[in-house]
JSON list of C-alpha atoms in Angstrom, two decimals:
[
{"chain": "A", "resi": 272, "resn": "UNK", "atom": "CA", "xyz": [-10.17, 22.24, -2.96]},
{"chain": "A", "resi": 273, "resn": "UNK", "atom": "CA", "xyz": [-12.58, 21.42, -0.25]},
{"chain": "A", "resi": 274, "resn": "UNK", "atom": "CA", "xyz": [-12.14, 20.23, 3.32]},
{"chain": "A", "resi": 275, "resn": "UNK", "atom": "CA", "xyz": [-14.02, 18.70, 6.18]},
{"chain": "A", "resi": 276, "resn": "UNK", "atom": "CA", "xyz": [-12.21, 19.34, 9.97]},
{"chain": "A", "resi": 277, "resn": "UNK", "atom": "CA", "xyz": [-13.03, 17.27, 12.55]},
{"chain": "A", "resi": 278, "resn": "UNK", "atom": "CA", "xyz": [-12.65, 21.02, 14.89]},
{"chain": "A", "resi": 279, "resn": "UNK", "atom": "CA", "xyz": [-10.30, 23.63, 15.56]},
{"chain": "A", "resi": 280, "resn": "UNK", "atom": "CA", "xyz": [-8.29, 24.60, 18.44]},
{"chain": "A", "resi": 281, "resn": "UNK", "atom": "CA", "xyz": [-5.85, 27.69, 19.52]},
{"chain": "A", "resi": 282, "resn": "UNK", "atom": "CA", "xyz": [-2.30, 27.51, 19.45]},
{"chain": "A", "resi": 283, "resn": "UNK", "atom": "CA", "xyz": [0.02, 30.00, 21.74]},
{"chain": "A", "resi": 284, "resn": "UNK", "atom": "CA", "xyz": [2.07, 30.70, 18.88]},
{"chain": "A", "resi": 285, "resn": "UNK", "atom": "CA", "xyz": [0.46, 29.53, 15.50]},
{"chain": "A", "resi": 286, "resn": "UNK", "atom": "CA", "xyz": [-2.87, 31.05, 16.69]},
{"chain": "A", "resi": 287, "resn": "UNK", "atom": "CA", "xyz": [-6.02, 28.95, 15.13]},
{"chain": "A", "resi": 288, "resn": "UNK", "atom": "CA", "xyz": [-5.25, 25.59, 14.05]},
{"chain": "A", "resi": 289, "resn": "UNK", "atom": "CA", "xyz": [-7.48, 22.28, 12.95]},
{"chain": "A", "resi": 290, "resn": "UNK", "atom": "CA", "xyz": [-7.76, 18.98, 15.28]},
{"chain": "A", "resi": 291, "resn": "UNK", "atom": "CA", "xyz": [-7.90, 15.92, 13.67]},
{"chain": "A", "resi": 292, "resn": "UNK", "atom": "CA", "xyz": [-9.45, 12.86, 15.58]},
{"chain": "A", "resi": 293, "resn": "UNK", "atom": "CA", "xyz": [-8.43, 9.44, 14.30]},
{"chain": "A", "resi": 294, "resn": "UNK", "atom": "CA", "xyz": [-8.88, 5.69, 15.67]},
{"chain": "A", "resi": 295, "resn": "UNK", "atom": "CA", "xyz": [-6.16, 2.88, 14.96]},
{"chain": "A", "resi": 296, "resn": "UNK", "atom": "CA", "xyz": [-5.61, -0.56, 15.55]},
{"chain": "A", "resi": 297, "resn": "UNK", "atom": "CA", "xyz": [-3.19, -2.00, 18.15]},
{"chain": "A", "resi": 298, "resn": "UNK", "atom": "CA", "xyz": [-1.80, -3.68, 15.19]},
{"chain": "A", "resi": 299, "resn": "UNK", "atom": "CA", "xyz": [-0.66, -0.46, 13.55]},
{"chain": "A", "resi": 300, "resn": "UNK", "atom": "CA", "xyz": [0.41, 1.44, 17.04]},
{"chain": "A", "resi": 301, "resn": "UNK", "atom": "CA", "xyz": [4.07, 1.03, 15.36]},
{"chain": "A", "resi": 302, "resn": "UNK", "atom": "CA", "xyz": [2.79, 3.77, 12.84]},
{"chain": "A", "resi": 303, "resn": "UNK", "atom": "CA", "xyz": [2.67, 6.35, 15.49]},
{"chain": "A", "resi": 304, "resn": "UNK", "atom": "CA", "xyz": [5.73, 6.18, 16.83]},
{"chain": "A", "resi": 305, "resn": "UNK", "atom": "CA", "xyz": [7.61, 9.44, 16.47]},
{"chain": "A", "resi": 306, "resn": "UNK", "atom": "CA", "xyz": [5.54, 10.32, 13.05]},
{"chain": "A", "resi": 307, "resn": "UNK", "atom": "CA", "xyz": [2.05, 10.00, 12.07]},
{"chain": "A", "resi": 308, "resn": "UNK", "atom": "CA", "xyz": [1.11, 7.57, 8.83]},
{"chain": "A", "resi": 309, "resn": "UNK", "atom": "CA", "xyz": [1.70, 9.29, 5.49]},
{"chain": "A", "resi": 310, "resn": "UNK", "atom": "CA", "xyz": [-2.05, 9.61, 4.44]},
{"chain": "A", "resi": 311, "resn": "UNK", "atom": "CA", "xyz": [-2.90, 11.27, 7.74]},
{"chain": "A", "resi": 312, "resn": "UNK", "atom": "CA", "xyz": [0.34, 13.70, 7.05]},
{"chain": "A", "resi": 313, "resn": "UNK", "atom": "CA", "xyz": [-1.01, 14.17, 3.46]},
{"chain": "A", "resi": 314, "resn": "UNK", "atom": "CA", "xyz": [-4.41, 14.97, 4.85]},
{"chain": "A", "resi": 315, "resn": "UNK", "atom": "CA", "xyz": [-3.31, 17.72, 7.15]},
{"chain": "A", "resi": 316, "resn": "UNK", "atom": "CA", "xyz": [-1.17, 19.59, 4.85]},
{"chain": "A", "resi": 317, "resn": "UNK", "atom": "CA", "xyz": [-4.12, 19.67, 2.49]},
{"chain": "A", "resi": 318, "resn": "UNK", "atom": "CA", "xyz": [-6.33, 20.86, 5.20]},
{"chain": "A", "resi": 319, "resn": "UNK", "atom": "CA", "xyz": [-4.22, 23.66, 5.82]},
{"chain": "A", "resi": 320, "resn": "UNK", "atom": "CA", "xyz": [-4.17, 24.32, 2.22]},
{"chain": "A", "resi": 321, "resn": "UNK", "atom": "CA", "xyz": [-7.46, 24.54, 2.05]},
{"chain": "A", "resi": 322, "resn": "UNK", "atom": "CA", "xyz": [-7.97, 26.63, 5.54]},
{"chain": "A", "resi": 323, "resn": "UNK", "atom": "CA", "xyz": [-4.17, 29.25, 5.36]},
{"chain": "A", "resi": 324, "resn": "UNK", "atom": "CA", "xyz": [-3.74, 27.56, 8.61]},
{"chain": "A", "resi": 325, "resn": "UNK", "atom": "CA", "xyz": [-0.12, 27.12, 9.51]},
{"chain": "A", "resi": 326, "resn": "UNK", "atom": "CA", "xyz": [-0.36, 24.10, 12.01]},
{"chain": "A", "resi": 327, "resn": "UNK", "atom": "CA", "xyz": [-2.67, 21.15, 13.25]},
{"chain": "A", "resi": 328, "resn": "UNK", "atom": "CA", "xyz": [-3.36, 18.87, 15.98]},
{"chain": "A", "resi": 329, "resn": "UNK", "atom": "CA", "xyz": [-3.92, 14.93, 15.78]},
{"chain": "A", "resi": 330, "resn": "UNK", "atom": "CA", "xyz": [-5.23, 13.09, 18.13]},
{"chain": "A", "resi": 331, "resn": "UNK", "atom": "CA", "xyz": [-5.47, 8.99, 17.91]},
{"chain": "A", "resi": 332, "resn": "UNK", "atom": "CA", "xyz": [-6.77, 6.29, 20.27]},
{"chain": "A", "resi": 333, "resn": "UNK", "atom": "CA", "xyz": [-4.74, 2.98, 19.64]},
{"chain": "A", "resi": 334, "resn": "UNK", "atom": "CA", "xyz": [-6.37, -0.21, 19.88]},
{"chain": "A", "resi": 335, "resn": "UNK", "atom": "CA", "xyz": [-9.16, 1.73, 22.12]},
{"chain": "A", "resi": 336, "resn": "UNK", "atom": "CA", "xyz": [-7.31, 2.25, 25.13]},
{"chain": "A", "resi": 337, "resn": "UNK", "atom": "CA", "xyz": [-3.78, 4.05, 24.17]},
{"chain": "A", "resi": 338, "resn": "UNK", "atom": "CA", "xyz": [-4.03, 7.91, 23.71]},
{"chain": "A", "resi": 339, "resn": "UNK", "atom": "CA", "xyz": [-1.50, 9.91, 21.90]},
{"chain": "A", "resi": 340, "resn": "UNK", "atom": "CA", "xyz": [-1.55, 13.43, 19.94]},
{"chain": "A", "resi": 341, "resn": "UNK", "atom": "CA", "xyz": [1.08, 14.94, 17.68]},
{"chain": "A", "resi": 342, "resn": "UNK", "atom": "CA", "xyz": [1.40, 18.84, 16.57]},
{"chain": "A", "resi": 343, "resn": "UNK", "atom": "CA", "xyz": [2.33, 19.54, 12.89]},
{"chain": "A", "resi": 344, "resn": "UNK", "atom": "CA", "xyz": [3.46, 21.96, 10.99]},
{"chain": "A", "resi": 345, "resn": "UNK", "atom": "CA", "xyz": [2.28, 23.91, 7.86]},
{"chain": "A", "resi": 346, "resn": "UNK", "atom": "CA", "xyz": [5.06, 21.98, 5.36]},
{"chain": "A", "resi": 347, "resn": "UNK", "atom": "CA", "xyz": [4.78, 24.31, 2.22]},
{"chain": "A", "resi": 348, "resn": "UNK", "atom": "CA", "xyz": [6.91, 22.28, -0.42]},
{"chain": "A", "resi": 349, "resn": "UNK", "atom": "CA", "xyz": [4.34, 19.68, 0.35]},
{"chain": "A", "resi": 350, "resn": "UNK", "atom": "CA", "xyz": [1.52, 21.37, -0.20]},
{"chain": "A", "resi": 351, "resn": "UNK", "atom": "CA", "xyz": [2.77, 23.09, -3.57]},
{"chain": "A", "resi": 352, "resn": "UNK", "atom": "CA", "xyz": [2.96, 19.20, -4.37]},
{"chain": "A", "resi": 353, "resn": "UNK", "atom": "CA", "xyz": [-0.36, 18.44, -3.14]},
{"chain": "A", "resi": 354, "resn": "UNK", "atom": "CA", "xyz": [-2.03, 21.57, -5.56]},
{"chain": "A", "resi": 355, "resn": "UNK", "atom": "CA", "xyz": [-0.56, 20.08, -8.53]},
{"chain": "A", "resi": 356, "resn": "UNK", "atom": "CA", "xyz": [-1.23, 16.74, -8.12]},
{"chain": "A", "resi": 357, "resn": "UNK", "atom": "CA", "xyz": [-4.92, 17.41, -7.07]},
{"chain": "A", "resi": 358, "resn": "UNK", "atom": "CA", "xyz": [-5.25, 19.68, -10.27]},
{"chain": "A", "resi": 359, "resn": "UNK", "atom": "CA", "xyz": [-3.81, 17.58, -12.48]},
{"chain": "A", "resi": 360, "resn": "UNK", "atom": "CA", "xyz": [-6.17, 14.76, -10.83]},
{"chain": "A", "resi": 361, "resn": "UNK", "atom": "CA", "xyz": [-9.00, 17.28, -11.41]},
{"chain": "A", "resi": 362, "resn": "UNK", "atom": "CA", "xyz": [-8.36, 17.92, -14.43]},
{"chain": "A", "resi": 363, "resn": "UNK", "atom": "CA", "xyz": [-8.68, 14.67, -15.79]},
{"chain": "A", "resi": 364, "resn": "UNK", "atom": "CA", "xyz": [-12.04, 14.29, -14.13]},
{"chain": "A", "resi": 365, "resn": "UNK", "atom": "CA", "xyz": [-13.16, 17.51, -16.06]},
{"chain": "A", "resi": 366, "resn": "UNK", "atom": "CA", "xyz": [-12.11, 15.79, -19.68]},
{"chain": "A", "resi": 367, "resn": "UNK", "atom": "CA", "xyz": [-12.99, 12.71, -18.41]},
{"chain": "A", "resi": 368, "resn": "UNK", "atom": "CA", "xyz": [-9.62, 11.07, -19.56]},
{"chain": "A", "resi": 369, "resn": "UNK", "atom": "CA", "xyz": [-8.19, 8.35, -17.37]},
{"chain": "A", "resi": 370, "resn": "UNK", "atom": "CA", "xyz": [-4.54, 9.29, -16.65]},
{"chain": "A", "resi": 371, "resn": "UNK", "atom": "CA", "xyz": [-1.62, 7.11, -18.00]},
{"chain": "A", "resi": 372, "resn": "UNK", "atom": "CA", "xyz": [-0.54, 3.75, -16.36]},
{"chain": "A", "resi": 373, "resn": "UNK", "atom": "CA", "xyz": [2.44, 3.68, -14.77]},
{"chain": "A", "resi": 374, "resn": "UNK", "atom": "CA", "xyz": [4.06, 0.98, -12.27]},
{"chain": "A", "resi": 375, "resn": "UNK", "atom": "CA", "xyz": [1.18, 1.51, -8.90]},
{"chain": "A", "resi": 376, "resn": "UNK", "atom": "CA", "xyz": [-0.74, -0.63, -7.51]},
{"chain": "A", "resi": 377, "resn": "UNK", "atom": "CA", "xyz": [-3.73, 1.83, -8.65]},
{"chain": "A", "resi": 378, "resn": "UNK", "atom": "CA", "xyz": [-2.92, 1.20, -12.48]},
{"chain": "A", "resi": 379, "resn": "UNK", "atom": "CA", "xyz": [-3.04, -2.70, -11.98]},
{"chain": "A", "resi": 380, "resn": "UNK", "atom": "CA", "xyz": [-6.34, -2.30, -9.75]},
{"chain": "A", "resi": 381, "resn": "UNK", "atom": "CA", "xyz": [-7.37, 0.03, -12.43]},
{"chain": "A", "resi": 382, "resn": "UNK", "atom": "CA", "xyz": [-6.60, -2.40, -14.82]},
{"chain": "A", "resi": 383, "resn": "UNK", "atom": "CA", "xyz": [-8.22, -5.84, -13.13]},
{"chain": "A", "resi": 384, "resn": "UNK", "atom": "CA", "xyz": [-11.75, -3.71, -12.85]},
{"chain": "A", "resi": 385, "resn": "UNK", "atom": "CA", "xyz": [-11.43, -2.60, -15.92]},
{"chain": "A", "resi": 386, "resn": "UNK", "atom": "CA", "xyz": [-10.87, -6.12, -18.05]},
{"chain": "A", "resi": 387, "resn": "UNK", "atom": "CA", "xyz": [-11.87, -8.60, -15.34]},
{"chain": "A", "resi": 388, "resn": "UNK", "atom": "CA", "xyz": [-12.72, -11.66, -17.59]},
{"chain": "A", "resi": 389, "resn": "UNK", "atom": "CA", "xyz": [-10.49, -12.85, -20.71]},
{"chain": "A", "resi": 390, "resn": "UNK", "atom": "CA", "xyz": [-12.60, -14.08, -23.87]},
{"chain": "A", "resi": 391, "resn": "UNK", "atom": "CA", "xyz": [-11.62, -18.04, -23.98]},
{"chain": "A", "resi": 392, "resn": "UNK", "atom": "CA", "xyz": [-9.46, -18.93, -26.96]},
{"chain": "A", "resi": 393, "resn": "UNK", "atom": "CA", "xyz": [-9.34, -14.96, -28.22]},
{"chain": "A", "resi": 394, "resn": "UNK", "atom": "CA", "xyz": [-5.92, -13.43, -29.49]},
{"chain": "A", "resi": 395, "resn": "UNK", "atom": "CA", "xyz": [-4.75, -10.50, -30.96]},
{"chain": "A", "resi": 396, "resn": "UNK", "atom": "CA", "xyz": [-1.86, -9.01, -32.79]},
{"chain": "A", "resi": 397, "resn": "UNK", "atom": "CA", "xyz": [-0.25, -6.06, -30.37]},
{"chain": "A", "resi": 398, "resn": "UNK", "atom": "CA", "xyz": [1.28, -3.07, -32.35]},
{"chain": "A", "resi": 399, "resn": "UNK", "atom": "CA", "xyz": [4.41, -3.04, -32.42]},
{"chain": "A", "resi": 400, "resn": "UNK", "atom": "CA", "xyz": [5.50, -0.57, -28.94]},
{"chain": "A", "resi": 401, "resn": "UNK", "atom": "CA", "xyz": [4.78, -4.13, -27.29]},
{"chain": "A", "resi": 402, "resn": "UNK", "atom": "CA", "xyz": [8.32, -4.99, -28.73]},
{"chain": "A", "resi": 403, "resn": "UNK", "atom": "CA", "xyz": [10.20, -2.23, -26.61]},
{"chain": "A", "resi": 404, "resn": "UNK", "atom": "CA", "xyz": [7.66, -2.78, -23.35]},
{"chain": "A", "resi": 405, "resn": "UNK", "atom": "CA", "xyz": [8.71, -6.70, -23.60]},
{"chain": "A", "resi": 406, "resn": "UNK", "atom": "CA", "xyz": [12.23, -5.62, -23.61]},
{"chain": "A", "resi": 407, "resn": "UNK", "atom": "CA", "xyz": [11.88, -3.60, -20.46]},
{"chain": "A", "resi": 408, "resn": "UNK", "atom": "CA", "xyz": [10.09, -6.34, -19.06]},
{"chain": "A", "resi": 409, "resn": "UNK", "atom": "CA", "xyz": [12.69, -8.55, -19.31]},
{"chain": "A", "resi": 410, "resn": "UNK", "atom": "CA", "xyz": [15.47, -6.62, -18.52]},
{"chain": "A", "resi": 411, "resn": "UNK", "atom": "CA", "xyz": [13.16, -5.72, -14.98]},
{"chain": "A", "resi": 412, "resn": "UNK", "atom": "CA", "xyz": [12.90, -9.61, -14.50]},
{"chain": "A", "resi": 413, "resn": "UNK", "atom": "CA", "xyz": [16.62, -10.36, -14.96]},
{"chain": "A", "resi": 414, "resn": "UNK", "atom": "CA", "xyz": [17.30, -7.61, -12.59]},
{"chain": "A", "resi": 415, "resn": "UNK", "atom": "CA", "xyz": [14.60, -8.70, -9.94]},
{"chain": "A", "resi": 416, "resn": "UNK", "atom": "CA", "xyz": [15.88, -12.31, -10.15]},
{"chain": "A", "resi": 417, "resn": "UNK", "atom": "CA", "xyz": [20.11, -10.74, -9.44]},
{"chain": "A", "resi": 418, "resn": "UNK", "atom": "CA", "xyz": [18.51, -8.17, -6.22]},
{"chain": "A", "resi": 419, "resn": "UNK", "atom": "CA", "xyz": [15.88, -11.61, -5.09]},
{"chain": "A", "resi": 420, "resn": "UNK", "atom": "CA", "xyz": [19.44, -13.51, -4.94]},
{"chain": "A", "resi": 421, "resn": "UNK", "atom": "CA", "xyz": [20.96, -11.30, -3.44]},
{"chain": "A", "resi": 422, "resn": "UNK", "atom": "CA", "xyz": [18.24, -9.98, -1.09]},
{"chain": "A", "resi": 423, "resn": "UNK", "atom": "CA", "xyz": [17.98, -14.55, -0.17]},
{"chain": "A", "resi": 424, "resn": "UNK", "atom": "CA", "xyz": [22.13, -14.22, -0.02]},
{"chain": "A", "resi": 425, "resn": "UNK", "atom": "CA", "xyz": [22.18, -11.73, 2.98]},
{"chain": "A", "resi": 426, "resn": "UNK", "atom": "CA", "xyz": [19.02, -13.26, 5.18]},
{"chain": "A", "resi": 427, "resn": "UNK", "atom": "CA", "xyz": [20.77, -16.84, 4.87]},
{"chain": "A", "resi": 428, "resn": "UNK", "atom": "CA", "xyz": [23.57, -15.05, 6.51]},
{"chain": "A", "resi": 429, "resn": "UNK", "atom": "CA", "xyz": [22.32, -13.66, 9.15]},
{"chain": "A", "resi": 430, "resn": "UNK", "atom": "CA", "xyz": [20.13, -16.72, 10.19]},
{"chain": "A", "resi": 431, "resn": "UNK", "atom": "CA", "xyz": [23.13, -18.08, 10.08]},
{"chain": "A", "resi": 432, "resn": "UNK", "atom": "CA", "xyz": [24.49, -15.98, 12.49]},
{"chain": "A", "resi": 433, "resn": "UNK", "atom": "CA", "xyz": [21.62, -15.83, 14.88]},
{"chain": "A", "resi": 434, "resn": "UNK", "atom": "CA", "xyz": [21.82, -19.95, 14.84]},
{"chain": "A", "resi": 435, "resn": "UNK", "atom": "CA", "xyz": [19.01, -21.32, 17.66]},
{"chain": "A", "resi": 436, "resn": "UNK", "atom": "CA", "xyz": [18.72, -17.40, 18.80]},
{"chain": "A", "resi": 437, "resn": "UNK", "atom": "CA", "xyz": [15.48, -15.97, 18.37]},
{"chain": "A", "resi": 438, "resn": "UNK", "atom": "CA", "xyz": [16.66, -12.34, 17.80]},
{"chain": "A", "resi": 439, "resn": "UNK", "atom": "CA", "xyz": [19.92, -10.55, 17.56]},
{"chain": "A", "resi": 440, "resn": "UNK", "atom": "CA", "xyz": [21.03, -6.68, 17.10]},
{"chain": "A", "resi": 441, "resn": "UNK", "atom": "CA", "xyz": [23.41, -5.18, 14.89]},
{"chain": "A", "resi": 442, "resn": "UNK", "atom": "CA", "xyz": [23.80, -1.20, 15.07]},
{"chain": "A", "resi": 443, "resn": "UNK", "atom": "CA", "xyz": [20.44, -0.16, 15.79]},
{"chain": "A", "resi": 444, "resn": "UNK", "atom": "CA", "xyz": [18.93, -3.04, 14.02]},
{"chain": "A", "resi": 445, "resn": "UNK", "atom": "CA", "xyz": [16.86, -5.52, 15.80]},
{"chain": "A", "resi": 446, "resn": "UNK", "atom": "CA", "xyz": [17.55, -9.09, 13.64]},
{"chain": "A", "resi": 447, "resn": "UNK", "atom": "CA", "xyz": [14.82, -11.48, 14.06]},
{"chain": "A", "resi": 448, "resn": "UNK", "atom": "CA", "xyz": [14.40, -15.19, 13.96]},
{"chain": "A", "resi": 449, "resn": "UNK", "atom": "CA", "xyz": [10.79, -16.55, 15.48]},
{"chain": "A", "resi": 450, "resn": "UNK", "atom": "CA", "xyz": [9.58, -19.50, 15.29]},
{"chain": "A", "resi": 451, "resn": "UNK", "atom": "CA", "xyz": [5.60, -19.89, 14.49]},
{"chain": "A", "resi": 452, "resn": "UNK", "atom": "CA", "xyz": [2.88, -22.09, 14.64]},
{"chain": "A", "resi": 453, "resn": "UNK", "atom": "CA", "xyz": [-0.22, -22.36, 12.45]},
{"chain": "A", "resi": 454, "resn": "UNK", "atom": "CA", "xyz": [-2.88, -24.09, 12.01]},
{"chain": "A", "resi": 455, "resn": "UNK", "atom": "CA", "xyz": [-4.33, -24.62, 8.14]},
{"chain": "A", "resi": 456, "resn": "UNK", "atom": "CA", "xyz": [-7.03, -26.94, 7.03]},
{"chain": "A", "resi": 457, "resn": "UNK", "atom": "CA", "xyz": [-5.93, -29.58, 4.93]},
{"chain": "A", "resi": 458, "resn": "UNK", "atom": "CA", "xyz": [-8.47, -28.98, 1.76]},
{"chain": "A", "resi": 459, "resn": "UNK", "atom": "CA", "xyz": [-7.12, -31.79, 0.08]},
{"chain": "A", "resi": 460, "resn": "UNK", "atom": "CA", "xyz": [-8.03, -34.37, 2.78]},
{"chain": "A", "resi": 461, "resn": "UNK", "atom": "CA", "xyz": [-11.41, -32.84, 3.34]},
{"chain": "A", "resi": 462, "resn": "UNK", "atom": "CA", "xyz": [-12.24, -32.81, -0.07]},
{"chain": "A", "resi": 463, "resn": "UNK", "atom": "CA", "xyz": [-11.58, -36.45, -0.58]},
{"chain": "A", "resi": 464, "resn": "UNK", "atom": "CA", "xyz": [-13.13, -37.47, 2.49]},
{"chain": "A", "resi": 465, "resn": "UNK", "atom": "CA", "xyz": [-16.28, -34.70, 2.79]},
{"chain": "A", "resi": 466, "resn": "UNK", "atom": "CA", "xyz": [-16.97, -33.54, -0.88]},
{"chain": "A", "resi": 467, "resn": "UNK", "atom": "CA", "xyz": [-20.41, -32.54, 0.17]},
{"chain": "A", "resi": 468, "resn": "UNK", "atom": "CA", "xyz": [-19.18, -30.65, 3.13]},
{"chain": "A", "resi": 469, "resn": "UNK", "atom": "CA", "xyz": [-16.08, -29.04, 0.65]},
{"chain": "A", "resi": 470, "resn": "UNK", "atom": "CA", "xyz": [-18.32, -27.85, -1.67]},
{"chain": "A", "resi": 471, "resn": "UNK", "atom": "CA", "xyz": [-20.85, -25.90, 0.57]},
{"chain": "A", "resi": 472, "resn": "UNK", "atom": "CA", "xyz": [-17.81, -24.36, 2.02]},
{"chain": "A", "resi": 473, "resn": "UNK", "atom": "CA", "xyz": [-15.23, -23.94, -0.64]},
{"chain": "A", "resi": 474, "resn": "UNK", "atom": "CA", "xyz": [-14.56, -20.06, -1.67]},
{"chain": "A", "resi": 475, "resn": "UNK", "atom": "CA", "xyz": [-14.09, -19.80, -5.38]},
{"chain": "A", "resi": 476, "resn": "UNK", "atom": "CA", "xyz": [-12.10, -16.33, -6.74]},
{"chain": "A", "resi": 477, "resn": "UNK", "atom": "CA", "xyz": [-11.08, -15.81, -9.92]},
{"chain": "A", "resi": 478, "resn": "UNK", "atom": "CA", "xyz": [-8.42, -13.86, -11.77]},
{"chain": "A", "resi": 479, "resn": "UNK", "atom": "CA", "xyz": [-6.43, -13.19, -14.83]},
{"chain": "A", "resi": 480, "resn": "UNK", "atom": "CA", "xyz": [-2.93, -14.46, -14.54]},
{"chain": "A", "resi": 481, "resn": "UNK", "atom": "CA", "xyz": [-0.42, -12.28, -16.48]},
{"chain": "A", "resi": 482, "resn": "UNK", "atom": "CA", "xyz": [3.03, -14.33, -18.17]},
{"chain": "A", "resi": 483, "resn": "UNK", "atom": "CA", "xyz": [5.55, -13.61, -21.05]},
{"chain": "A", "resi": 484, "resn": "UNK", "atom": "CA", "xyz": [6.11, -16.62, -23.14]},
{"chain": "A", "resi": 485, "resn": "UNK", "atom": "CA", "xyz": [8.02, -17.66, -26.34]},
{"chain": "A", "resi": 486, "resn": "UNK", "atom": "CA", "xyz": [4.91, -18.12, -29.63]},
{"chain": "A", "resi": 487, "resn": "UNK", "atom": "CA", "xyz": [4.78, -21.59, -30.33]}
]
């Protein structure tokens, strides 16, 4: 386990401790209030892994002109969690085996790198686990579909309730209601009217699109 302070510092009662400087946007000032942003917490506790230090400053300068610092504390459950999961992460970069998808956002990143074209007009016959992983999948999509409805079922409500209001409290809830204005460019229009212009603009991405489908 390596790491790279930004400094140290003295504390009256925790004696030497590591600084950490940090910039943010005024966009994510929200993130600092009364806690710090999970990687930065994450970061820290491995520092003082790393260092037996049993606390840490960190220091931030929001949107380039708000200041604000936070002390924390050596957290040791979290760092007995960070150990394992960095040696288990280590460990398959030693055997060089990738370790197994699960439901993150890194295993379908993972997975779009990985196989970022489909052969045209290829298809194969999947072994037969597929028939238990479609049967999760549909039981997830029935369920997303009742918590969607039901999610749609309580917002209705409460716009209901805030009527021509543009924001409301309940508890210590803040309910809001706003009403916005964009501007989009109407691609359609300009491509039937400018082609040439549409084309030396036009941003082309591609993708692999994932469904579940009855065999035909």
């Amino acid at each position: 386990m390596l790491a790279n302070l930004d400094g140290v510092c003295e504390h009256p009662d925790y004696g030497t401790c590591i600084f950490e400087a940090k910039t943010a946007s005024a966009y994510k000032a929200g993130e600092w209030d009364n806690a710090i942003p999970d990687e930065y917490m994450l970061q820290l506790q491995h520092y003082m892994a790393v260092t037996g230090y049993k606390g840490a400053y960190i220091a931030v300068l929001i949107g380039g002109n708000t200041f604000r610092w936070k002390f924390v504390e050596r957290d040791e459950e979290l760092i007995a969690m960070l150990i394992k999961l960095e040696t288990d992460f280590w460990d398959h970069v030693q055997s060089r085996i990738p370790p197994l998808l699960d439901g993150s956002d890194a295993s379908a990143k993972f997975l779009a790198e990985r196989f970022p074209n489909s052969t045209p007009q290829s298809r194969i016959t999947l072994p037969d686990t597929a028939l238990d992983l479609l049967a999760q999948y549909d039981e997830a999509c029935e369920q997303l579909e009742t918590v969607t409805e039901k999610k749609q079922k309580a917002e209705n409500l409460l716009k209901e309730m805030l009527g021509d209001n543009e924001a409301g409290t309940s508890g210590s809830r803040i309910i809001t209601w706003k009403s916005v204005t964009q501007e989009r460019l109407d691609s359609k229009t300009l491509k039937a009217e400018h082609p040439t212009l549409y084309q030396k603009y036009v941003n082309k991405t591609s993708y692999r699109r994932f469904s579940v489908k009855a065999a035909v």
